[in-house]
Coordinates of C-alpha atoms in Angstrom, one line a residue:
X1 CA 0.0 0.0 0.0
X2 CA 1.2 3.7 -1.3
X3 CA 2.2 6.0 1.6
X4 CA -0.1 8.8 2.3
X5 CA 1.4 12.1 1.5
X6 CA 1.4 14.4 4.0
X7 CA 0.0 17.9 3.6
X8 CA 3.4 19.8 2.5
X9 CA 4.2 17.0 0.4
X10 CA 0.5 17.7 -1.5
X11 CA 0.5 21.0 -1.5
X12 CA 4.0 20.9 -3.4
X13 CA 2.9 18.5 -6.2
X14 CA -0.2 20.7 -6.9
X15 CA 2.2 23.8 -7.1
X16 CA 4.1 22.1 -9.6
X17 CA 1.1 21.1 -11.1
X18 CA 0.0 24.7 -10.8
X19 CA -3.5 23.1 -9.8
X20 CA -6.0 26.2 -9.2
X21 CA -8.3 24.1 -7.0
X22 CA -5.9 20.8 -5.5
X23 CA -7.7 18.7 -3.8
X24 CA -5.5 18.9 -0.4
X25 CA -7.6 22.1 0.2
X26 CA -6.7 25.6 -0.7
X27 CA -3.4 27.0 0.7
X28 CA -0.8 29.6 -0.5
X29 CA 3.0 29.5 -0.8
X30 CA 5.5 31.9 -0.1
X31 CA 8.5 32.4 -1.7
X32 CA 11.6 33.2 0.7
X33 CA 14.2 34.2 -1.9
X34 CA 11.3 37.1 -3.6
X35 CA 9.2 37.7 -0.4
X36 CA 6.4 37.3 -2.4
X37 CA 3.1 34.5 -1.7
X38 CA 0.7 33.6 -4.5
X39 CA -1.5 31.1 -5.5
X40 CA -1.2 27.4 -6.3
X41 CA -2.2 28.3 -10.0
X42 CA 0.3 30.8 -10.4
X43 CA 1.6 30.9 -13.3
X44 CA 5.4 32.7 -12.4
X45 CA 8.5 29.8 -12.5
X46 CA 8.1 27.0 -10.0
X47 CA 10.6 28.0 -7.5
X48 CA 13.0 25.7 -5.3
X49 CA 11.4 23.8 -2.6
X50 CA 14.0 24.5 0.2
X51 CA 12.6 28.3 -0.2
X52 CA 9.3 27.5 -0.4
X53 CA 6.4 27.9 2.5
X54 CA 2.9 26.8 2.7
X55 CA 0.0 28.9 4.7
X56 CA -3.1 28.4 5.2
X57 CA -4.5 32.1 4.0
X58 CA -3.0 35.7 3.1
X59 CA -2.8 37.4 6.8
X60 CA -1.0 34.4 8.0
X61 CA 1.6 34.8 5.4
X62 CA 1.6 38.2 5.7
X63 CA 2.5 37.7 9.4
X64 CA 5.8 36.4 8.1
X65 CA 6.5 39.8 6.1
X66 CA 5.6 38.4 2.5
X67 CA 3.7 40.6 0.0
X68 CA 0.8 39.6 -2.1
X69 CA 2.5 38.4 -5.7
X70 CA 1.0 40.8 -8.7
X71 CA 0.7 38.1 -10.9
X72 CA -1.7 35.9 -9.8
X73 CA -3.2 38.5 -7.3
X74 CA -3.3 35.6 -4.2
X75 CA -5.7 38.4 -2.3
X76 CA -8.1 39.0 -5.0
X77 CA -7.5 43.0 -4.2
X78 CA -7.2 43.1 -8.3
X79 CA -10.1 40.9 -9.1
X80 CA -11.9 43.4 -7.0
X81 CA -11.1 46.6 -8.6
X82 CA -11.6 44.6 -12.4
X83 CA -15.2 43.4 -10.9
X84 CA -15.8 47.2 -10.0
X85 CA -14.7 48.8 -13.5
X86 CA -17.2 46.7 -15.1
X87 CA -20.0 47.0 -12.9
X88 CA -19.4 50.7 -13.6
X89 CA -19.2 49.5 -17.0
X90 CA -22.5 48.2 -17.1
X91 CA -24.1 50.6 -14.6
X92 CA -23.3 53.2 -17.7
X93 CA -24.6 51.1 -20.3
X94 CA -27.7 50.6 -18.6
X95 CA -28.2 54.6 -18.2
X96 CA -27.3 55.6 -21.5
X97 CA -29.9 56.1 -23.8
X98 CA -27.3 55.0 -27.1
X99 CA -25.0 52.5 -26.9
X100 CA -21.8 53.9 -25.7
X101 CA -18.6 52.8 -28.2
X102 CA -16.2 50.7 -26.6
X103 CA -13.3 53.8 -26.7
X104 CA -15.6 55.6 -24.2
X105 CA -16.2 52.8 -22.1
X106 CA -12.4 51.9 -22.2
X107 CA -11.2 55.2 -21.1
X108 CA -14.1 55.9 -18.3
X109 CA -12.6 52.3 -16.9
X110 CA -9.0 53.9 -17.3
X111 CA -7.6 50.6 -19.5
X112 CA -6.6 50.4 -23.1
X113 CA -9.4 48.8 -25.2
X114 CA -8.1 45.6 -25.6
X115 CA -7.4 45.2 -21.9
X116 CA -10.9 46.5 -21.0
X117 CA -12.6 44.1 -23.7
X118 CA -10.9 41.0 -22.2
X119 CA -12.0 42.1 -18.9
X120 CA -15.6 42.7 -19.8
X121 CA -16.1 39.4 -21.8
X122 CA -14.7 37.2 -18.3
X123 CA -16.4 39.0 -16.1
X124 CA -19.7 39.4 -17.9
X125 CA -19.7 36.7 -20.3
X126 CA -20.6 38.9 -23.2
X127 CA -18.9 41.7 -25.0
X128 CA -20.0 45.3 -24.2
X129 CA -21.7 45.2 -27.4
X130 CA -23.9 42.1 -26.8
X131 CA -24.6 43.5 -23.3
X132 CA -26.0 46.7 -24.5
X133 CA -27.6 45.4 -27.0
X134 CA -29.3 42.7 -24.6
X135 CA -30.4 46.0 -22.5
X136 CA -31.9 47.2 -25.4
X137 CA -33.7 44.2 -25.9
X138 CA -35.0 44.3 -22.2
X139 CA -36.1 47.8 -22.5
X140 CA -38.2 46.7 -25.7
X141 CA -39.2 43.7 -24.1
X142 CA -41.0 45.5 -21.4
X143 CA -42.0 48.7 -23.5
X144 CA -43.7 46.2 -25.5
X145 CA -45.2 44.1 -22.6
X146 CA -47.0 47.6 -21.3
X147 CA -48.7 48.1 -23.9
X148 CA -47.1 50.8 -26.1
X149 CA -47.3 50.9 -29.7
X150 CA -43.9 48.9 -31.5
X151 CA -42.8 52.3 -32.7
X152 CA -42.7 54.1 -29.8
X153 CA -41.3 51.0 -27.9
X154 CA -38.7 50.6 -30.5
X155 CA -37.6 54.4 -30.4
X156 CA -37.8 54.1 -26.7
X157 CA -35.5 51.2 -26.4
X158 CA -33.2 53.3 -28.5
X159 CA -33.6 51.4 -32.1
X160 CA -32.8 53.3 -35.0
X161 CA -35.3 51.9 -36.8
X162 CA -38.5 49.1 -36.5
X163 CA -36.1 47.3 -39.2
X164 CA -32.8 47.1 -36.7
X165 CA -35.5 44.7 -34.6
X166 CA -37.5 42.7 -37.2
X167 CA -34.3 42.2 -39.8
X168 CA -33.3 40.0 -36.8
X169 CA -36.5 39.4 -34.6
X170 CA -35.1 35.9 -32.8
X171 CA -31.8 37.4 -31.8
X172 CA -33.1 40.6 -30.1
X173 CA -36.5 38.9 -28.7
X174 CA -37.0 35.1 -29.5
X175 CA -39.6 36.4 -31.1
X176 CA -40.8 39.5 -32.8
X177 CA -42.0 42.7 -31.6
X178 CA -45.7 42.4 -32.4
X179 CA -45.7 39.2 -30.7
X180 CA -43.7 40.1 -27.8
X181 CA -46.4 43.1 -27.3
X182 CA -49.3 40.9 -27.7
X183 CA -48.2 38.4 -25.3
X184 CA -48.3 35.5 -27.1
X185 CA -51.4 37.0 -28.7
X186 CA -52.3 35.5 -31.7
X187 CA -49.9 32.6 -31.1
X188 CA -51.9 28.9 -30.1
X189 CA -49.9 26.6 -27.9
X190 CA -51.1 23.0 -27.3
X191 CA -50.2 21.4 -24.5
X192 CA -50.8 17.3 -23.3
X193 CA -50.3 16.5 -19.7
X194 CA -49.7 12.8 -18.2
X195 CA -48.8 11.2 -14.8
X196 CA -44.8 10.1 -14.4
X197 CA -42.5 8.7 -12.0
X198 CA -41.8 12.2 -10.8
X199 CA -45.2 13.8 -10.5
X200 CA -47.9 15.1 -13.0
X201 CA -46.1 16.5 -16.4
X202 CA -47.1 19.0 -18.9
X203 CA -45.9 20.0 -22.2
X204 CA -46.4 22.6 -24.2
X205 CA -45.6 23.2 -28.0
X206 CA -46.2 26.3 -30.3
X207 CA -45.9 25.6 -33.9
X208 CA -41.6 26.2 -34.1
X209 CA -41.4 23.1 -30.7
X210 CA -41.7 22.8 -27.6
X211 CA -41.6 25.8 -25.4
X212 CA -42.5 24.2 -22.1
X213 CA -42.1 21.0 -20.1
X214 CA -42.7 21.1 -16.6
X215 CA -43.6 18.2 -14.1
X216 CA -43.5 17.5 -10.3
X217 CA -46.4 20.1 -9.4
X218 CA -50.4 19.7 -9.7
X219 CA -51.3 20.3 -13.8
X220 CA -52.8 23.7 -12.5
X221 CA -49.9 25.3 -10.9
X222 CA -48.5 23.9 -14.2
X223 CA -50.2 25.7 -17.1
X224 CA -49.9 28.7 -14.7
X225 CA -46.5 28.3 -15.2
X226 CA -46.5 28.6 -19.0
X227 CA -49.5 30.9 -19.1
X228 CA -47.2 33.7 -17.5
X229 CA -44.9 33.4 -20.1
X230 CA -47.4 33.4 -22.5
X231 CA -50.2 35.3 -21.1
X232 CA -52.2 36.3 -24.1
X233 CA -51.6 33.4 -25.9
X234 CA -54.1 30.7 -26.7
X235 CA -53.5 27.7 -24.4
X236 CA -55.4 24.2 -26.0
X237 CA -55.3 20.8 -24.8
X238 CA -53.5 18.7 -27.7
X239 CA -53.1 15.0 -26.3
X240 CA -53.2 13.6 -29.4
X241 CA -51.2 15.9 -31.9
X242 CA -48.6 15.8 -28.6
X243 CA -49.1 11.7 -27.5
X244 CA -45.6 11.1 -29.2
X245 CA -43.9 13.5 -27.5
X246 CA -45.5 13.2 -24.2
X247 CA -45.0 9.6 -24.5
X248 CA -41.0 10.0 -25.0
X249 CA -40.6 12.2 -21.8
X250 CA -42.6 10.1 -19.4
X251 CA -40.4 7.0 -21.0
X252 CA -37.3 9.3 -20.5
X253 CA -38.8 10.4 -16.7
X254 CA -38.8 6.4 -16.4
X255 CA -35.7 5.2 -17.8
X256 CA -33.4 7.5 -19.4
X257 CA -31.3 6.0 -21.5
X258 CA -30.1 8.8 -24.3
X259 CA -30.1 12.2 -24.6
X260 CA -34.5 13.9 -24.6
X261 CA -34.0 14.8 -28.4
X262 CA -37.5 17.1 -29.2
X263 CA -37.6 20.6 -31.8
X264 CA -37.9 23.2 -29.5
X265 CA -38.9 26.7 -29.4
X266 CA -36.3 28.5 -27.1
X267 CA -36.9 32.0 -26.5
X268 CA -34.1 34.0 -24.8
X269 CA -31.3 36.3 -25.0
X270 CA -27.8 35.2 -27.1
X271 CA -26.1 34.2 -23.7
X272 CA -29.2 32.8 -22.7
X273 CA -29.0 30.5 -25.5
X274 CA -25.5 29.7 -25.5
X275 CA -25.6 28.4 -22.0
X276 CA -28.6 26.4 -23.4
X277 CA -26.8 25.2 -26.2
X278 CA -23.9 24.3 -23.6
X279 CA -26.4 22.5 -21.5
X280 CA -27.5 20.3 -24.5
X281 CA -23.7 19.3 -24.8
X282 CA -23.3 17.9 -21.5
X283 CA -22.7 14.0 -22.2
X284 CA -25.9 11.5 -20.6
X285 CA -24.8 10.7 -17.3
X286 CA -22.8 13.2 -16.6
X287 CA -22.4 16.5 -14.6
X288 CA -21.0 19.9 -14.8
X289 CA -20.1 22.6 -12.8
X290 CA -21.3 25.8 -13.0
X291 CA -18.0 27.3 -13.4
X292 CA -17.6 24.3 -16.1
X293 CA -20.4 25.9 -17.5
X294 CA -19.0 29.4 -17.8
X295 CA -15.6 28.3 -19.1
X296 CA -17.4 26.2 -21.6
X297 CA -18.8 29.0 -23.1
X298 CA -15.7 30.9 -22.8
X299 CA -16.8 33.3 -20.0
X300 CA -15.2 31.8 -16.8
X301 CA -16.1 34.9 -14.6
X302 CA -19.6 34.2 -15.4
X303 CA -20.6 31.7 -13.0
X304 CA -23.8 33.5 -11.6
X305 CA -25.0 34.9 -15.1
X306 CA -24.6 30.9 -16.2
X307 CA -26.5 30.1 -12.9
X308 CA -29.6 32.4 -13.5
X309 CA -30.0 31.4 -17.4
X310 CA -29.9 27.4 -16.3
X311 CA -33.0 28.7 -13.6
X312 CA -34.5 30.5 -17.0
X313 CA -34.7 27.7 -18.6
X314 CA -38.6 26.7 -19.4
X315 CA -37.8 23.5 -21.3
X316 CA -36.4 20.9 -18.4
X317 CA -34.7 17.6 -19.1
X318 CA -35.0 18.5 -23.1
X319 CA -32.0 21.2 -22.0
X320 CA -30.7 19.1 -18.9
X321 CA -30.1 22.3 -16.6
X322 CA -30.1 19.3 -13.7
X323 CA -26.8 18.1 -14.7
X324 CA -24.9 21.0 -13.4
X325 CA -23.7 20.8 -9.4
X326 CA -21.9 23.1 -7.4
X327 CA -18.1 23.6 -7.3
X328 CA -18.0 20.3 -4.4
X329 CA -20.9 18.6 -6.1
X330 CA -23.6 20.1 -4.2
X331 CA -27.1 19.8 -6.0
X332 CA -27.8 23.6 -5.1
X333 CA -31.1 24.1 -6.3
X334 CA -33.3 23.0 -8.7
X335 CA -36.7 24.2 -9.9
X336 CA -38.6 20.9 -9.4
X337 CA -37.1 20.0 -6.4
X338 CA -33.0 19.0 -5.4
X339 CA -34.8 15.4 -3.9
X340 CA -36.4 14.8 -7.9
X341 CA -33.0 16.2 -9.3
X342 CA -31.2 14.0 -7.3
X343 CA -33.4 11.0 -9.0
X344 CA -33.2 12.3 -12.4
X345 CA -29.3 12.3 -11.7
X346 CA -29.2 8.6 -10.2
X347 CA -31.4 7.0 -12.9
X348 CA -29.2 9.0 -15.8
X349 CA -26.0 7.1 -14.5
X350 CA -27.9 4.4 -14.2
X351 CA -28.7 4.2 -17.6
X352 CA -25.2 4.9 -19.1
X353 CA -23.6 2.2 -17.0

């Protein structure tokens, strides 16, 4: 039998392993020969071990009259002032009636504009152009969903033009601006309901796919569900132009044994959607992190902006949002319940094995 390492011996390999997360537990090293500490991850040259010292966190090693390294920022003190510059950033784009060009931005944050860009992509997940524009959107969206007329909504918003919006209706709404106004209005959406291992299920389908699935709660608290995301829209009972597909989620619910493959009618912002798209990608049987999540889509900062569009998601199990777990495989939470995800989870592995 292999010896157990003990902690020092550990925390060295993931040094040299520059391991951002080792699984000995987080730690710092010092450097005696710079009188610097940093980070396991840090990406400066592996120094000697005889000048090497482990602690536990950054007072302790300050204690010992080291400084914080500038590289790999072993405080977070310049994590914090990068978080602040683009919540400025934002706090800006969201006042501004125009979208403010990238120079401007750059130079209220005081970095060059490449700097700033990288910044506000990691941080935010989105480029300062895709986050204005998805505040424009927003400001449409709920123009729109009071009532006003699409040209004064779309002027409001800050549009140009009615033909900036409808040249590209899906990317700025999911949908276009009439309907967006109306509600659904207009629209019909069937839905077909059936008992599974999980609880009572509903799906609903407009004519693009399915828009909804939902399950675990009474069939009333269900088509409330989709009827506030569709509130003027027609709502009819389909069990027969949806058997199929009802059929193939309550077989899934059962005994998943592939990927829920269904057309789907997915309504959401472009990050929105590529966390979607993201989710889809995530192997049967398998889990993800959030953080996973947000470096998968090339945004790693964006943990909490991947969190909120898995919660957004209105299609569950058809894009598996319950396959993501917290950082130390925590279930966190789950909009049908952690005990249901938990069994969703079990029965996926289950079926890959």
């Amino acid at each position: 039998m292999a010896p157990i390492p003990d902690l020092d011996t550990a925390r060295w390999d993931a040094l040299l392993a520059r391991d951002p997360a080792p699984a000995c537990g987080p730690f710092l090293y010092a450097v005696t020969t710079q009188g610097v500490f940093c980070r396991p991850g840090c990406p400066s040259r592996p120094p000697l071990r005889r000048h090497v010292r482990f602690y536990a966190d950054a007072p302790s090693a300050e204690a010992d009259g080291f400084r914080a390294c500038k590289r790999c920022d072993p405080k977070g003190d310049r994590a914090a002032l990068h978080a602040a510059a683009i919540r400025a950033a934002c706090d800006l784009i969201e006042a501004s009636e125009t979208i403010p060009s990238l120079a401007a931005l750059a130079d209220r944050a005081g970095y060059a504009r490449h700097h700033f860009l990288r910044l506000f992509r990691e941080i935010t997940g989105v480029t300062p152009r895709s986050y204005a524009e998805s505040v424009r959107a927003r400001r449409l969206q709920a123009a729109l969903a009071a009532g006003d007329r699409v040209a004064e909504a779309v002027a409001g918003a800050g549009y140009g033009s009615e033909s900036r919006v409808y040249e590209a209706p899906g990317r700025v709404l999911g949908m276009t601006p009439g309907a967006a106004r109306r509600g659904g209005e207009g629209e019909t959406i069937r839905t077909a309901t059936a008992m599974s291992v999980l609880g009572p299920l509903m799906v609903g389908a407009t004519a693009s796919g399915v828009c909804f699935i939902g399950f675990a709660e009474d069939v009333e608290a269900l088509e409330g569900d989709l009827r506030r995301r569709f509130p003027k829209a027609r709502v009819e009972p389909a069990p027969e132009a949806l058997a199929a597909t009802i059929r193939q989620v309550v077989a899934f619910l059962e005994e998943p044994k592939a990927a829920l493959a269904l057309p789907l009618d997915l309504r959401g912002t472009a990050f929105q959607r590529r966390v979607w798209e993201a989710l889809v990608a995530i192997p049967f049987g398998e889990t993800r992190t959030y953080a996973e999540m947000a470096e998968a889509i090339g945004a790693p900062r964006a943990v909490r902006a991947v969190a909120r569009a898995c919660a957004q998601n209105h299609v569950s199990l058809a894009v598996p949002c319950h396959r993501v777990v917290g950082k130390d495989g925590d279930l966190t939470g789950y909009r049908w319940g952690v005990p249901r995800k938990r069994a969703l989870l079990a029965k996926e592995r289950a079926g890959k094995a």
